[in-house]
mmCIF file of C-alpha atoms in Angstrom:
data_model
loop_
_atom_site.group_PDB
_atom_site.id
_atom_site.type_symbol
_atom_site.label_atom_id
_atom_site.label_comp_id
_atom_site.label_asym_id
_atom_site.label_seq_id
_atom_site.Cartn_x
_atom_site.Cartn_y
_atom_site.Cartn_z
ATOM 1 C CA UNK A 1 0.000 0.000 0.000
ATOM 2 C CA UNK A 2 1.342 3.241 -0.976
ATOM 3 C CA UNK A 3 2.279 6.358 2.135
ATOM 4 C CA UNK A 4 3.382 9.528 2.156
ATOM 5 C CA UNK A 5 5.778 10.495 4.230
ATOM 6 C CA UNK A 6 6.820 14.221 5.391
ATOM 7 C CA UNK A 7 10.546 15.422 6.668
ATOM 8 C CA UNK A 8 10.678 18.800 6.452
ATOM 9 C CA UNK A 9 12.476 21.729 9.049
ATOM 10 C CA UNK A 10 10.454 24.949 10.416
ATOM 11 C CA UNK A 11 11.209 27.743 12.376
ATOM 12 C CA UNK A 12 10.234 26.982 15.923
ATOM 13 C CA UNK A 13 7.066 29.108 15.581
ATOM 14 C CA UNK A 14 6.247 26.730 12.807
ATOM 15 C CA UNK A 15 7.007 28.560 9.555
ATOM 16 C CA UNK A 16 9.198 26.627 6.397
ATOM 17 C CA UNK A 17 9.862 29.868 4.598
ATOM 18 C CA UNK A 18 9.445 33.401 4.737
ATOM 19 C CA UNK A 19 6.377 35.470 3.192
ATOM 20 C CA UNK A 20 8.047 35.609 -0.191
ATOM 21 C CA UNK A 21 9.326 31.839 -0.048
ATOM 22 C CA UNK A 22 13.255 32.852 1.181
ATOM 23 C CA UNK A 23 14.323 30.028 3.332
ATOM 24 C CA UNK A 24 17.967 32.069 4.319
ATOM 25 C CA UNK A 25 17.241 31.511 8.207
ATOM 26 C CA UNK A 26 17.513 27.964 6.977
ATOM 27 C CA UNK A 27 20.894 27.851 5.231
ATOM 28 C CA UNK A 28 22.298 30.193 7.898
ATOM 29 C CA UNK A 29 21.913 27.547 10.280
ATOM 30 C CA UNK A 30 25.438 25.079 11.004
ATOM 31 C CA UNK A 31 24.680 21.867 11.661
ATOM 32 C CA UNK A 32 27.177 20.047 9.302
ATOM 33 C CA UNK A 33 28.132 17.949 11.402
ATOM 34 C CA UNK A 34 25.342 16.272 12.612
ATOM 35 C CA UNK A 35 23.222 13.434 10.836
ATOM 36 C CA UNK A 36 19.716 14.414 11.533
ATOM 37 C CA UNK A 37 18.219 11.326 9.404
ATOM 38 C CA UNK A 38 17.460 12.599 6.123
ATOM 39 C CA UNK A 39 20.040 9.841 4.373
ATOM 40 C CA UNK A 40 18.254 6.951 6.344
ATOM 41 C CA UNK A 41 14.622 8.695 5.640
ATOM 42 C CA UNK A 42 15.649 8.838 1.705
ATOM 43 C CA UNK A 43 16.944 5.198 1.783
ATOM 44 C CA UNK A 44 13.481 4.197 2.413
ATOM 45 C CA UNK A 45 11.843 6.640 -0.580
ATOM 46 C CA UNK A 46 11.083 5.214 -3.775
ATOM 47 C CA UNK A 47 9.288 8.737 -5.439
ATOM 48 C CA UNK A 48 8.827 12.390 -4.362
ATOM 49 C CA UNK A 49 6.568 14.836 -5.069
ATOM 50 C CA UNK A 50 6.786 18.258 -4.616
ATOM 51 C CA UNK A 51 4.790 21.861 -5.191
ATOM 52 C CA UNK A 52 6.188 24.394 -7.478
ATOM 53 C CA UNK A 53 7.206 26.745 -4.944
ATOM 54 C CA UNK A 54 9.914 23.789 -3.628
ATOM 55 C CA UNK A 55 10.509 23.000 -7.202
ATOM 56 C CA UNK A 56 11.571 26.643 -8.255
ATOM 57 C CA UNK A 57 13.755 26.775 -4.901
ATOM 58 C CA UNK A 58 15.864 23.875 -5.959
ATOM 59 C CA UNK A 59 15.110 23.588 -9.637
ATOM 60 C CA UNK A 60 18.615 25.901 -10.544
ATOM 61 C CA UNK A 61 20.941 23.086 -8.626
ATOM 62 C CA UNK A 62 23.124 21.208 -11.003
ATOM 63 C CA UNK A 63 23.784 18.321 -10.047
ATOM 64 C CA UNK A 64 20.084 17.859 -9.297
ATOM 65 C CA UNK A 65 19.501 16.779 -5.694
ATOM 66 C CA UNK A 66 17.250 13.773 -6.396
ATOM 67 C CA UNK A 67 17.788 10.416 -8.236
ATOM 68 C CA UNK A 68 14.467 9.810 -7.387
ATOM 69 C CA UNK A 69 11.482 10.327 -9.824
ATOM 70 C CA UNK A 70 10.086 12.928 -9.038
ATOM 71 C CA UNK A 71 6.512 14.667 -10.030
ATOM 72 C CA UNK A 72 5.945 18.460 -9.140
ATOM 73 C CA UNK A 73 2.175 18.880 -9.058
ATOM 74 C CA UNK A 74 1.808 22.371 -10.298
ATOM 75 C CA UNK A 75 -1.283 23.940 -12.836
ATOM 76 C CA UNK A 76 1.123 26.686 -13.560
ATOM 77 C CA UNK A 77 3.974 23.990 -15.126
ATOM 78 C CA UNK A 78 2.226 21.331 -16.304
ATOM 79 C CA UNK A 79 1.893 23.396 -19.472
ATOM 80 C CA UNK A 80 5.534 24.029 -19.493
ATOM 81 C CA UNK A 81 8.430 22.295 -21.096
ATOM 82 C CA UNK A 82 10.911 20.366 -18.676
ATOM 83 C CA UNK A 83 14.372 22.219 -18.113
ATOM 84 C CA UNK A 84 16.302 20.033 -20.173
ATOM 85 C CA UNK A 85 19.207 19.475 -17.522
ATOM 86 C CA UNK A 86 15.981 17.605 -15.545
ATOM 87 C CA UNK A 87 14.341 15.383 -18.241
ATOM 88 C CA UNK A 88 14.039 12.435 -17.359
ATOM 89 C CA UNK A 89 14.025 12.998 -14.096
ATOM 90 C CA UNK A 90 11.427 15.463 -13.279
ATOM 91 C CA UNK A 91 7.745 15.518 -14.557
ATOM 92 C CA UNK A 92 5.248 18.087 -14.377
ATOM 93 C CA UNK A 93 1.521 17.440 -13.730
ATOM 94 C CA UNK A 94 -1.594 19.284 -13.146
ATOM 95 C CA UNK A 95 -3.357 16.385 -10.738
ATOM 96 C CA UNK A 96 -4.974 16.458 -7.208
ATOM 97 C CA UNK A 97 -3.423 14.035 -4.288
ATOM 98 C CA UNK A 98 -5.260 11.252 -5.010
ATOM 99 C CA UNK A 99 -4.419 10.881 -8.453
ATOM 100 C CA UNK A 100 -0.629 11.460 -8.024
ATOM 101 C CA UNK A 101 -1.035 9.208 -5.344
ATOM 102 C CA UNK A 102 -2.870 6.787 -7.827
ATOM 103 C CA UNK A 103 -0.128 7.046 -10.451
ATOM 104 C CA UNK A 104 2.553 6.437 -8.460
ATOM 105 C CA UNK A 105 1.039 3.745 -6.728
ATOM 106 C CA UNK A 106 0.045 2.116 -10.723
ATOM 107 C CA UNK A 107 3.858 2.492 -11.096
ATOM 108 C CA UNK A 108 4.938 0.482 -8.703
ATOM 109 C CA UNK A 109 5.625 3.144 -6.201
ATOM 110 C CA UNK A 110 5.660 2.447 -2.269
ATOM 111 C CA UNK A 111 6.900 5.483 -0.421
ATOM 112 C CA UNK A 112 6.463 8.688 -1.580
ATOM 113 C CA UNK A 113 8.250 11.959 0.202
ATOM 114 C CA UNK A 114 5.941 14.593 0.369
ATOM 115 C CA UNK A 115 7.723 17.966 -0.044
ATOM 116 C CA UNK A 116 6.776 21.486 -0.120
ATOM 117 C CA UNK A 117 4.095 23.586 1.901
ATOM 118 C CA UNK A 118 1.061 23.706 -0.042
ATOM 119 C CA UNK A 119 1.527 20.517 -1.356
ATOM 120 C CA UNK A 120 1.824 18.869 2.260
ATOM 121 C CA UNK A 121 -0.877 21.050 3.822
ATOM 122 C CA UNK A 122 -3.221 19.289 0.093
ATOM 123 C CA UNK A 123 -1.813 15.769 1.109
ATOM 124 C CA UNK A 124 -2.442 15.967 4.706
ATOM 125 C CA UNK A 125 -6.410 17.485 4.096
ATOM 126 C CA UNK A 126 -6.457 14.391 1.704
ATOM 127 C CA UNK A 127 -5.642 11.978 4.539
ATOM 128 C CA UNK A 128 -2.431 10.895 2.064
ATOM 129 C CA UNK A 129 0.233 11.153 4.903
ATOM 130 C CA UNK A 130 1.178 8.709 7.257
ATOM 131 C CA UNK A 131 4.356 9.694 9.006
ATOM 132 C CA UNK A 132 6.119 13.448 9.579
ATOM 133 C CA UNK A 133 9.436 14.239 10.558
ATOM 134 C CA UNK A 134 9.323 18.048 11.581
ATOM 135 C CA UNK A 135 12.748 19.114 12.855
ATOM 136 C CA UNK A 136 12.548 22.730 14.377
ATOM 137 C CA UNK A 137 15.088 25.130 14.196
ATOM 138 C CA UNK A 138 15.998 27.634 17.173
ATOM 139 C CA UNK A 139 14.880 30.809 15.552
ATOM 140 C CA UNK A 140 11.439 32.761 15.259
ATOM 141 C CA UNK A 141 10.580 34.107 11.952
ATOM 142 C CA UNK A 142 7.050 35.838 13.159
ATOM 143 C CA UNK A 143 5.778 35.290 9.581
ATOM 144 C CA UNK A 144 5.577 33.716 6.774
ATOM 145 C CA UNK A 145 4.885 30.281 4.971
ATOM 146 C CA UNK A 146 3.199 28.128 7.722
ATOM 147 C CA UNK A 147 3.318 24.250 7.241
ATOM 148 C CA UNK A 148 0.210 23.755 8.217
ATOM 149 C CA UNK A 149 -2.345 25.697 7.443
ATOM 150 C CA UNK A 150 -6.451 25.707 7.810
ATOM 151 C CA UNK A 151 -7.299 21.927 8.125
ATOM 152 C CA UNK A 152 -10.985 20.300 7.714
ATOM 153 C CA UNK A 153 -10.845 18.450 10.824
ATOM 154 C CA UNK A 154 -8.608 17.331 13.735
ATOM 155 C CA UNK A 155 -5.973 15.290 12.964
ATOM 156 C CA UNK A 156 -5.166 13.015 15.465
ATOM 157 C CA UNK A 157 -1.023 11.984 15.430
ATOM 158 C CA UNK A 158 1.095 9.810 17.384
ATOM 159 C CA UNK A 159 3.840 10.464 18.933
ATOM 160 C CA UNK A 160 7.543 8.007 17.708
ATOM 161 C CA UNK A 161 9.914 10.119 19.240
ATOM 162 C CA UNK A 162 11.720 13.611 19.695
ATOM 163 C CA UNK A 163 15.780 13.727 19.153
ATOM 164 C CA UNK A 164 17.749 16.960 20.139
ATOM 165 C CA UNK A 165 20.696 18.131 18.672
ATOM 166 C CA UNK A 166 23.993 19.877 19.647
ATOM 167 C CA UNK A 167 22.963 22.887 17.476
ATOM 168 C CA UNK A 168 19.583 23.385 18.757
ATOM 169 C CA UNK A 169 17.611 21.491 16.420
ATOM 170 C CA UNK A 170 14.788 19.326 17.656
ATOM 171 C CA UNK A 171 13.324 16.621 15.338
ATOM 172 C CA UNK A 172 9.874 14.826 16.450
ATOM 173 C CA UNK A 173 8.671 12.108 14.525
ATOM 174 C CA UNK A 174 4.865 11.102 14.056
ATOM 175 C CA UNK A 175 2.586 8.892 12.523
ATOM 176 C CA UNK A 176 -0.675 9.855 11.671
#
């Protein structure tokens, strides 16, 4: 059965980028030395998808991040040729949860990182994610992108675990 899965890092008052998408207050953090799980979350990955606002944040890194496939659900692209440094590795799509969901799953896809805010805040409302990993930063933005936004109902999660880190960072894992 296919799951989404979230691992994604916010400002302690819960924000994953500023107004106008900057995520600066990310990068200015130092925590290179310090494994924080996202090599042994990957290792378990088999597909990602992503919003556009995440894709046009990491869309201008050669070598591309991902050897993943990976689908960017976006109206706005779909339309849109692929940047040709990322065919074959990138697709465009104009298609609700479900039926990304439902594609992936048709190709043989297990476990699917959900990445970007919009696009998590659309998965979760669709009841399409089962586990989060939300590390939080030591800083307070006061605005800007929220992870979660207006939900339909109460979503009940469980707590895994919480690890701290030398630098501050504190990562709590759920299921949902």
């Amino acid at each position: 059965m296919i799951s989404g899965h979230v691992f994604i890092a916010t400002s302690l008052d819960g924000y994953i980028a500023r107004k106008n998408g900057d995520i600066d207050w990310l990068q200015s953090f130092d925590s290179t030395n310090e494994d924080h799980g996202y090599h042994d979350f990957m290792s378990h990955i088999d597909a990602i998808v992503m919003g556009r606002g995440t894709y046009e944040t990491l869309s201008h890194m050669i070598p591309w991040p991902y050897e993943l496939p990976v689908i960017v659900l976006s109206s706005s692209l779909a339309s849109l040729p692929i940047p040709e440094h990322l065919i074959g590795k990138v697709r465009f799509l104009n298609h609700l949860p479900e039926e990304a969901m439902a594609l992936l799953e048709k190709e043989g896809h297990q476990h699917i990182y959900i990445d970007g805010g919009q696009i998590v805040q659309s998965f979760i409302n669709s009841g399409l994610i089962n586990k989060l990993i939300i590390t939080r930063l030591p800083i307070l933005l006061g605005n800007g992108r929220s992870l979660f936004g207006p939900i339909q109902q109460d979503i009940r999660l469980k707590h895994i675990q919480t690890i701290t880190f030398p630098s501050g960072f504190v990562q709590s894992h759920y299921e949902i």
